Amino acid sequence: MEPRSVGIVTAQVARFEEPFVFRSGRSIPSFELVYETYGRLNAQRSNAVLVCHALNASHHVAGVYADDTAALGWWDNMVGPGKPLDTDRFFVIGVNNLGGCFGSTGPKHPNPATGRPYGADFPVVTVEDWVNAQARLADHLGIARFAAVMGGSLGAMQAMQWAIAYPQRVAHALVIASTPRLSAQNIAFNEVARQAIITDPDFHGGHFYAHGVVPARGLRVARMIGHITYLSDDVMAEKFGRDLRDGLKYGYGTEFQIESYLRYQGEKFSEYFDANTYLLITKALDYFDPAAACGGDLAAALRPAAQVRFLVVSFTTDWRFSPARSREIVDALTANRAEVSYAEIDAPHGHDEFLLEDPRYHALARAYYDAIAETCRP
Amino acid sequence: MEPRSVGIVTAQVARFEEPFVFRSGRSIPSFELVYETYGRLNAQRSNAVLVCHALNASHHVAGVYADDTAALGWWDNMVGPGKPLDTDRFFVIGVNNLGGCFGSTGPKHPNPATGRPYGADFPVVTVEDWVNAQARLADHLGIARFAAVMGGSLGAMQAMQWAIAYPQRVAHALVIASTPRLSAQNIAFNEVARQAIITDPDFHGGHFYAHGVVPARGLRVARMIGHITYLSDDVMAEKFGRDLRDGLKYGYGTEFQIESYLRYQGEKFSEYFDANTYLLITKALDYFDPAAACGGDLAAALRPAAQVRFLVVSFTTDWRFSPARSREIVDALTANRAEVSYAEIDAPHGHDEFLLEDPRYHALARAYYDAIAETCRP
């Protein structure tokens, strides 16, 4: 049967009235998580898959909305009936992370202590915090154990963290285009993006909501920097090269196609993404380093995860999180005699490849989920 | 004899009253170039070497100033008595390029048409323009032919352009850590830096001088982005890794050492560099593409340069202008049966290596200049 879209979906809200304590020690008295589900939870509650999002995505993983049929989920090519993560067999959950800007409690929401938006006062989040909040959602949905937790990039860090913190609640972790920790260069790119936002006069120390503005200049620059790191040098050369839009102008308008592309991406992003959420998410990326708690020993950090089965995938042209980083994860898992499959896929698009419909990558994901489906069948 | 510094040097000014026509078609009625010289021009005028600067450097290549003995020239480790480019044998010239911000005519200077600083109205410069202006300086100094023109990065593009435009005036071209053209990714990084500057409210369309401000926020971000591309991932990992300054703070102050380093570099740069010059120089980088005039055929573009002898040097960890880019230059020269030596130096520091005192690199430069000295001896 031809793969189809899950069609029209509806976001739901889960409200949690117990306080949430962040890794930083700060807490919020209550919170909400916005989520979507696709497919049906089986009677044994054994077919649930959590899909974790990366930097700029959300709970809207697949399908469209009744009132906006153009708003396709960010991983619609992966999730749906007959797709690699087949919603005819799995109950798939997408969730907007805590601190996000697509409905879950975050900087745009009122701080109960002041009645005004949290802004930059929203507690700094970590991957650990997100996973702990997702565990509450799992409780809320009555899911004791996920058939799989899956993500790419920062999403994959959450899958890893699930395996470390809640190994008894995860059968499989799919860790795609990821790293056990950011390098100095990765942190450097995040820091430049943050500085662009924070030094934008419209940022107002993170309390721009009250001023009726957004730090659009900073967000644009931040997104442009990010975009460069998501694409491979080769694919940029192939897509844009040194092509000009309309001849040499000897000025600061848009001359090269790559400039036009980046400006467009920056502009679009600045229109919908919250600046405080961007800061929070880059910090969560920077902080993630499970080995740190074990004196830098990644194998020791992953020891609790050894009972979880792993699929680790990397892409040859990913220079943000290169295959060598994924191999570190594989080596640490292997040292714990964990069951781990690893694929290094020769693909041109760099880090962004994890979002694309690469046939070898999708065939691999499909085969892996086929095998999982066997094990969670009633 | 131990290598020494050239000691105290004095900048000089050459004034040109003939109009200068830029590649863009625009012109300025007159201009000045600030330059320094080290060593003595021999009676045959055959021992002159022009050192071309890259993005943020200047005419101040070697030595110090009487009133500022801490202001060491940017290539002092390369140029001086007993150094690889030995000022006991060569007459070395450093020049601040047209459009620069260290004394040569540029955006900070009054536009004769308005009496106010040129600002963003200064004509957009190209590598070709710089070389044409440098040729006027050579005339002024009575130098018909350089023993060598040398540069790293953007400076090396000028050395290449000298060999293409004035092959009869250059015996040797030393082309270090360079490329025959920027890639889409290279242009992308420049464009983000430009957008950071141009969208800084203190930029005022390039006429910030009249407002008594400088677009420091934009300059800081631009410099931070640049710095990431100058260093290798490995050397950043080694120098900074994930080291923290003072523990995790869960906030947006400086946490990681790499953040501290980048902020410091950005801050320092924004205090002395002119924003309009930064824009001009990134544009000159983007435009440089001698092959474009020959339908993309670099060998055809370098045909006029075949009579010049070349030393091309690249560094293994340079990901801004990788060794593959230098090999393109070498291949195109070889196709013209030009005399070319090529060295790919295994060195850790990335693009910045060209400025450092790498022993193999310096030994190579020394040997090359020794050979040149033989040929220009009376």
CSV table of N, CA and C in Angstrom, one decimal, chain A residues 3-7 9 38 60-64 71-81 83-85 355 357 362:
chain,number,residue,atom,x,y,z
A,3,PRO,N,2.4,4.7,0.9
A,3,PRO,CA,2.4,5.5,2.1
A,3,PRO,C,1.4,6.7,1.9
A,4,ARG,N,0.7,7.1,3.0
A,4,ARG,CA,-0.2,8.2,3.0
A,4,ARG,C,0.2,9.2,4.1
A,5,SER,N,-0.4,10.3,4.1
A,5,SER,CA,-0.3,11.3,5.2
A,5,SER,C,-1.3,10.8,6.3
A,6,VAL,N,-1.0,11.2,7.5
A,6,VAL,CA,-2.0,10.9,8.6
A,6,VAL,C,-3.2,11.8,8.4
A,7,GLY,N,-3.1,12.8,7.5
A,7,GLY,CA,-4.3,13.6,7.3
A,7,GLY,C,-4.5,14.7,8.4
A,9,VAL,N,-5.0,16.5,11.7
A,9,VAL,CA,-4.7,16.2,13.1
A,9,VAL,C,-5.0,17.4,14.0
A,38,TYR,N,-0.7,10.2,16.7
A,38,TYR,CA,-1.1,9.6,15.4
A,38,TYR,C,-1.1,8.1,15.6
A,60,HIS,N,4.1,19.2,16.2
A,60,HIS,CA,3.4,18.9,14.9
A,60,HIS,C,4.3,18.1,14.0
A,61,VAL,N,4.4,16.8,14.2
A,61,VAL,CA,5.3,15.9,13.6
A,61,VAL,C,4.8,15.5,12.2
A,62,ALA,N,3.5,15.2,12.1
A,62,ALA,CA,2.9,14.7,10.9
A,62,ALA,C,1.5,15.3,10.6
A,63,GLY,N,1.0,15.1,9.4
A,63,GLY,CA,-0.3,15.6,9.0
A,63,GLY,C,-0.4,17.1,8.9
A,64,VAL,N,-1.7,17.5,8.8
A,64,VAL,CA,-2.0,18.9,8.6
A,64,VAL,C,-3.1,19.3,9.5
A,71,ALA,N,0.1,23.4,6.5
A,71,ALA,CA,1.0,23.3,7.6
A,71,ALA,C,1.4,21.8,7.9
A,72,LEU,N,2.2,21.3,7.0
A,72,LEU,CA,2.6,19.9,7.1
A,72,LEU,C,3.5,19.6,8.2
A,73,GLY,N,3.4,18.6,9.0
A,73,GLY,CA,4.2,18.2,10.1
A,73,GLY,C,5.7,18.1,9.6
A,74,TRP,N,6.6,18.4,10.6
A,74,TRP,CA,8.0,18.5,10.2
A,74,TRP,C,8.7,17.2,9.8
A,75,TRP,N,8.1,16.1,10.2
A,75,TRP,CA,8.6,14.8,9.9
A,75,TRP,C,7.6,13.9,9.2
A,76,ASP,N,6.7,14.6,8.4
A,76,ASP,CA,5.6,13.9,7.7
A,76,ASP,C,6.2,12.8,6.8
A,77,ASN,N,7.4,13.0,6.2
A,77,ASN,CA,7.9,11.9,5.3
A,77,ASN,C,8.3,10.6,6.1
A,78,MET,N,8.4,10.8,7.4
A,78,MET,CA,8.9,9.6,8.2
A,78,MET,C,7.7,8.9,8.9
A,79,VAL,N,6.7,9.7,9.2
A,79,VAL,CA,5.6,9.3,10.1
A,79,VAL,C,4.2,9.3,9.4
A,80,GLY,N,3.6,8.2,9.3
A,80,GLY,CA,2.2,8.1,8.7
A,80,GLY,C,1.9,6.7,8.3
A,81,PRO,N,0.7,6.5,7.8
A,81,PRO,CA,0.3,5.1,7.4
A,81,PRO,C,1.2,4.6,6.2
A,83,LYS,N,4.4,4.6,6.2
A,83,LYS,CA,5.7,5.3,6.2
A,83,LYS,C,6.6,4.5,7.1
A,84,PRO,N,7.9,4.9,7.1
A,84,PRO,CA,8.8,4.1,7.9
A,84,PRO,C,8.4,3.9,9.4
A,85,LEU,N,7.9,5.0,10.0
A,85,LEU,CA,7.3,4.9,11.3
A,85,LEU,C,5.8,4.8,11.1
A,355,LEU,N,16.2,15.1,8.2
A,355,LEU,CA,14.8,15.5,7.9
A,355,LEU,C,14.3,15.1,6.5
A,357,GLU,N,14.0,12.8,2.8
A,357,GLU,CA,13.5,11.5,2.4
A,357,GLU,C,14.6,10.7,1.7
A,362,HIS,N,15.6,6.0,4.9
A,362,HIS,CA,14.3,5.6,5.2
A,362,HIS,C,14.0,4.1,5.2
